[in-house]
């Protein structure tokens, strides 16, 4: 279910509980708390799935741009580490551009990728453009990568995304904290239903 479907089903449950004349206020509070907990947990699961989908897509695009396929053989790992160490020593775009051209001429793809990553980190657009010319699909992947939201906890997107995945507390539990509502939700419903109306 998507967010709207979860909230619609939750609101229907609350309306049904509220209109039921069989149970006491306490029983209704327990049932509403259980409905809230289920809805909130479903929203949180959905939120985590959406964040994972964005992060997975970012990782996929990053690999496409910089050729970091998940190859586990020791020789590739050592070559990457060496290239990354050498690229990390580059401290200006002119030198990076020269080293990139050398790597491309020599067919040293791993080194070219490491230099391009360094250029991306430091905003050396000329170096990155030169690398992009040698990588079909790079610009399209970079464009999509740059449109994806920042999922880190402090970003505006993350804050708004979190708020969008919060179920409102039931009105019958409105004076309670979420912890108290979850306490009601943990109660035995059979016992609560046995209360006198």
mmCIF file of C-alpha atoms in Angstrom:
data_model
loop_
_atom_site.group_PDB
_atom_site.id
_atom_site.type_symbol
_atom_site.label_atom_id
_atom_site.label_comp_id
_atom_site.label_asym_id
_atom_site.label_seq_id
_atom_site.Cartn_x
_atom_site.Cartn_y
_atom_site.Cartn_z
ATOM 1 C CA UNK A 1 0.000 0.000 0.000
ATOM 2 C CA UNK A 2 1.091 3.566 -0.589
ATOM 3 C CA UNK A 3 0.890 6.385 1.960
ATOM 4 C CA UNK A 4 -2.625 7.491 0.982
ATOM 5 C CA UNK A 5 -3.988 3.944 1.108
ATOM 6 C CA UNK A 6 -2.481 3.360 4.558
ATOM 7 C CA UNK A 7 -3.953 6.593 5.934
ATOM 8 C CA UNK A 8 -7.353 5.978 4.300
ATOM 9 C CA UNK A 9 -7.586 2.479 5.799
ATOM 10 C CA UNK A 10 -6.469 3.842 9.181
ATOM 11 C CA UNK A 11 -9.079 6.618 9.172
ATOM 12 C CA UNK A 12 -11.795 4.103 8.272
ATOM 13 C CA UNK A 13 -10.742 1.935 11.208
ATOM 14 C CA UNK A 14 -10.905 4.919 13.564
ATOM 15 C CA UNK A 15 -14.367 5.886 12.289
ATOM 16 C CA UNK A 16 -15.585 2.325 12.809
ATOM 17 C CA UNK A 17 -14.154 2.203 16.344
ATOM 18 C CA UNK A 18 -15.551 5.624 17.228
ATOM 19 C CA UNK A 19 -19.072 4.754 16.018
ATOM 20 C CA UNK A 20 -19.150 1.403 17.839
ATOM 21 C CA UNK A 21 -21.486 1.597 20.838
ATOM 22 C CA UNK A 22 -20.546 -1.837 22.210
ATOM 23 C CA UNK A 23 -17.243 -0.966 23.844
ATOM 24 C CA UNK A 24 -16.210 1.337 26.655
ATOM 25 C CA UNK A 25 -13.970 4.357 26.122
ATOM 26 C CA UNK A 26 -11.071 2.307 27.443
ATOM 27 C CA UNK A 27 -11.720 -0.499 24.943
ATOM 28 C CA UNK A 28 -12.031 2.050 22.137
ATOM 29 C CA UNK A 29 -8.760 3.635 23.241
ATOM 30 C CA UNK A 30 -7.016 0.250 23.089
ATOM 31 C CA UNK A 31 -8.452 -0.526 19.636
ATOM 32 C CA UNK A 32 -7.603 2.949 18.322
ATOM 33 C CA UNK A 33 -4.084 2.635 19.732
ATOM 34 C CA UNK A 34 -3.644 -0.714 17.960
ATOM 35 C CA UNK A 35 -4.889 0.825 14.693
ATOM 36 C CA UNK A 36 -2.511 3.781 15.146
ATOM 37 C CA UNK A 37 0.475 1.533 15.868
ATOM 38 C CA UNK A 38 -0.206 -0.626 12.806
ATOM 39 C CA UNK A 39 -0.626 2.436 10.563
ATOM 40 C CA UNK A 40 2.460 4.178 11.920
ATOM 41 C CA UNK A 41 4.578 1.042 11.556
ATOM 42 C CA UNK A 42 3.335 0.600 7.971
ATOM 43 C CA UNK A 43 4.182 4.243 7.184
ATOM 44 C CA UNK A 44 7.647 3.871 8.688
ATOM 45 C CA UNK A 45 8.274 0.709 6.647
ATOM 46 C CA UNK A 46 7.133 2.549 3.527
ATOM 47 C CA UNK A 47 9.410 5.510 4.365
ATOM 48 C CA UNK A 48 12.401 3.205 4.776
ATOM 49 C CA UNK A 49 11.618 1.446 1.472
ATOM 50 C CA UNK A 50 11.433 4.795 -0.336
ATOM 51 C CA UNK A 51 14.761 5.935 1.158
ATOM 52 C CA UNK A 52 16.369 2.612 0.196
ATOM 53 C CA UNK A 53 15.060 2.934 -3.363
ATOM 54 C CA UNK A 54 16.597 6.419 -3.700
ATOM 55 C CA UNK A 55 19.907 5.308 -2.177
ATOM 56 C CA UNK A 56 20.025 2.181 -4.371
ATOM 57 C CA UNK A 57 19.389 4.301 -7.455
ATOM 58 C CA UNK A 58 22.099 6.784 -6.457
ATOM 59 C CA UNK A 59 24.561 3.908 -5.993
ATOM 60 C CA UNK A 60 23.610 2.388 -9.345
ATOM 61 C CA UNK A 61 24.087 5.725 -11.130
ATOM 62 C CA UNK A 62 27.382 6.326 -9.318
ATOM 63 C CA UNK A 63 28.678 2.959 -10.525
ATOM 64 C CA UNK A 64 27.522 3.765 -14.040
ATOM 65 C CA UNK A 65 29.295 7.137 -14.004
ATOM 66 C CA UNK A 66 32.542 6.000 -12.428
ATOM 67 C CA UNK A 67 32.638 2.336 -13.406
ATOM 68 C CA UNK A 68 32.673 0.999 -9.877
ATOM 69 C CA UNK A 69 31.111 -2.365 -10.557
ATOM 70 C CA UNK A 70 31.089 -4.777 -7.644
ATOM 71 C CA UNK A 71 34.083 -6.857 -8.680
ATOM 72 C CA UNK A 72 35.524 -8.692 -5.703
ATOM 73 C CA UNK A 73 38.763 -10.145 -7.052
ATOM 74 C CA UNK A 74 41.854 -9.106 -5.102
ATOM 75 C CA UNK A 75 43.747 -7.700 -8.086
ATOM 76 C CA UNK A 76 40.909 -5.297 -8.963
ATOM 77 C CA UNK A 77 40.561 -4.185 -5.338
ATOM 78 C CA UNK A 78 44.312 -3.483 -5.105
ATOM 79 C CA UNK A 79 44.313 -1.598 -8.428
ATOM 80 C CA UNK A 80 41.371 0.543 -7.313
ATOM 81 C CA UNK A 81 42.952 1.287 -3.958
ATOM 82 C CA UNK A 82 46.213 2.299 -5.636
ATOM 83 C CA UNK A 83 44.395 4.505 -8.166
ATOM 84 C CA UNK A 84 42.330 6.143 -5.426
ATOM 85 C CA UNK A 85 45.465 6.841 -3.378
ATOM 86 C CA UNK A 86 47.204 8.431 -6.363
ATOM 87 C CA UNK A 87 44.114 10.454 -7.336
ATOM 88 C CA UNK A 88 43.800 11.708 -3.741
ATOM 89 C CA UNK A 89 47.225 13.360 -4.138
ATOM 90 C CA UNK A 90 45.925 15.577 -6.956
ATOM 91 C CA UNK A 91 45.357 19.046 -5.543
ATOM 92 C CA UNK A 92 44.549 21.157 -8.611
ATOM 93 C CA UNK A 93 42.468 20.722 -11.776
ATOM 94 C CA UNK A 94 45.367 21.336 -14.197
ATOM 95 C CA UNK A 95 47.374 18.434 -12.814
ATOM 96 C CA UNK A 96 44.246 16.275 -12.638
ATOM 97 C CA UNK A 97 43.504 17.039 -16.283
ATOM 98 C CA UNK A 98 47.033 16.042 -17.309
ATOM 99 C CA UNK A 99 46.869 12.821 -15.322
ATOM 100 C CA UNK A 100 43.440 12.026 -16.767
ATOM 101 C CA UNK A 101 44.707 12.427 -20.332
ATOM 102 C CA UNK A 102 47.682 10.179 -19.535
ATOM 103 C CA UNK A 103 45.410 7.517 -18.021
ATOM 104 C CA UNK A 104 43.074 7.649 -21.027
ATOM 105 C CA UNK A 105 45.948 7.391 -23.512
ATOM 106 C CA UNK A 106 47.330 4.386 -21.656
ATOM 107 C CA UNK A 107 43.936 2.727 -21.371
ATOM 108 C CA UNK A 108 44.142 2.862 -17.581
ATOM 109 C CA UNK A 109 40.396 2.922 -16.953
ATOM 110 C CA UNK A 110 40.743 2.431 -13.205
ATOM 111 C CA UNK A 111 42.981 5.485 -12.858
ATOM 112 C CA UNK A 112 40.723 7.563 -15.116
ATOM 113 C CA UNK A 113 37.737 6.652 -12.949
ATOM 114 C CA UNK A 114 39.611 7.579 -9.772
ATOM 115 C CA UNK A 115 40.619 10.963 -11.210
ATOM 116 C CA UNK A 116 37.065 11.613 -12.393
ATOM 117 C CA UNK A 117 35.744 10.809 -8.913
ATOM 118 C CA UNK A 118 38.278 13.224 -7.420
ATOM 119 C CA UNK A 119 37.190 15.878 -9.933
ATOM 120 C CA UNK A 120 33.532 15.324 -9.013
ATOM 121 C CA UNK A 121 34.330 15.644 -5.298
ATOM 122 C CA UNK A 122 36.223 18.895 -5.832
ATOM 123 C CA UNK A 123 33.969 20.416 -8.488
ATOM 124 C CA UNK A 124 36.591 20.425 -11.251
ATOM 125 C CA UNK A 125 34.074 20.631 -14.081
ATOM 126 C CA UNK A 126 36.609 20.800 -16.942
ATOM 127 C CA UNK A 127 38.230 17.543 -15.794
ATOM 128 C CA UNK A 128 34.849 15.906 -15.363
ATOM 129 C CA UNK A 129 33.740 17.091 -18.818
ATOM 130 C CA UNK A 130 36.856 15.576 -20.383
ATOM 131 C CA UNK A 131 36.134 12.275 -18.648
ATOM 132 C CA UNK A 132 32.443 12.431 -19.644
ATOM 133 C CA UNK A 133 33.453 12.603 -23.314
ATOM 134 C CA UNK A 134 34.920 9.098 -22.973
ATOM 135 C CA UNK A 135 31.936 7.584 -21.105
ATOM 136 C CA UNK A 136 28.695 7.104 -23.105
ATOM 137 C CA UNK A 137 25.678 7.779 -20.897
ATOM 138 C CA UNK A 138 27.721 9.621 -18.265
ATOM 139 C CA UNK A 139 25.951 12.979 -18.673
ATOM 140 C CA UNK A 140 22.482 11.426 -18.524
ATOM 141 C CA UNK A 141 23.404 9.434 -15.412
ATOM 142 C CA UNK A 142 24.929 12.540 -13.789
ATOM 143 C CA UNK A 143 21.829 14.573 -14.558
ATOM 144 C CA UNK A 144 19.556 11.987 -12.940
ATOM 145 C CA UNK A 145 21.966 11.573 -10.011
ATOM 146 C CA UNK A 146 21.840 15.327 -9.359
ATOM 147 C CA UNK A 147 18.033 15.367 -9.346
ATOM 148 C CA UNK A 148 17.734 12.660 -6.686
ATOM 149 C CA UNK A 149 17.033 13.930 -3.162
ATOM 150 C CA UNK A 150 19.575 13.985 -0.358
ATOM 151 C CA UNK A 151 18.328 11.289 2.031
ATOM 152 C CA UNK A 152 20.630 12.222 4.920
ATOM 153 C CA UNK A 153 18.742 12.914 8.150
ATOM 154 C CA UNK A 154 19.395 16.663 8.204
ATOM 155 C CA UNK A 155 18.339 17.484 4.628
ATOM 156 C CA UNK A 156 15.112 19.403 3.928
ATOM 157 C CA UNK A 157 13.859 16.482 1.838
ATOM 158 C CA UNK A 158 14.489 14.012 4.662
ATOM 159 C CA UNK A 159 12.688 16.180 7.222
ATOM 160 C CA UNK A 160 9.641 16.686 4.965
ATOM 161 C CA UNK A 161 9.680 13.016 3.992
ATOM 162 C CA UNK A 162 9.650 11.993 7.671
ATOM 163 C CA UNK A 163 6.724 14.302 8.494
ATOM 164 C CA UNK A 164 4.791 12.981 5.492
ATOM 165 C CA UNK A 165 4.984 9.485 6.995
ATOM 166 C CA UNK A 166 3.438 10.206 10.389
ATOM 167 C CA UNK A 167 -0.068 9.025 11.225
ATOM 168 C CA UNK A 168 -2.146 11.428 13.329
ATOM 169 C CA UNK A 169 -2.919 10.212 16.827
ATOM 170 C CA UNK A 170 -6.527 9.051 17.293
ATOM 171 C CA UNK A 171 -8.708 11.770 18.826
ATOM 172 C CA UNK A 172 -9.595 9.442 21.712
ATOM 173 C CA UNK A 173 -5.842 9.292 22.467
ATOM 174 C CA UNK A 174 -5.142 12.934 21.681
ATOM 175 C CA UNK A 175 -3.996 13.808 25.205
ATOM 176 C CA UNK A 176 -1.522 10.912 25.316
ATOM 177 C CA UNK A 177 2.093 10.722 24.193
ATOM 178 C CA UNK A 178 3.049 8.250 21.485
ATOM 179 C CA UNK A 179 4.709 6.070 24.122
ATOM 180 C CA UNK A 180 1.447 5.975 26.105
ATOM 181 C CA UNK A 181 -0.522 5.148 22.960
ATOM 182 C CA UNK A 182 1.845 2.266 22.242
ATOM 183 C CA UNK A 183 1.300 1.141 25.846
ATOM 184 C CA UNK A 184 -2.446 0.955 25.206
ATOM 185 C CA UNK A 185 -1.763 -0.866 21.929
ATOM 186 C CA UNK A 186 0.149 -3.546 23.853
ATOM 187 C CA UNK A 187 -2.849 -4.274 26.079
ATOM 188 C CA UNK A 188 -4.866 -7.452 25.659
ATOM 189 C CA UNK A 189 -7.798 -6.518 23.465
ATOM 190 C CA UNK A 190 -10.004 -9.327 24.813
ATOM 191 C CA UNK A 191 -9.730 -7.887 28.317
ATOM 192 C CA UNK A 192 -10.435 -4.382 27.082
ATOM 193 C CA UNK A 193 -13.512 -5.542 25.127
ATOM 194 C CA UNK A 194 -14.871 -7.041 28.298
ATOM 195 C CA UNK A 195 -15.194 -3.613 29.924
ATOM 196 C CA UNK A 196 -18.686 -2.437 30.590
ATOM 197 C CA UNK A 197 -19.940 0.106 28.098
#
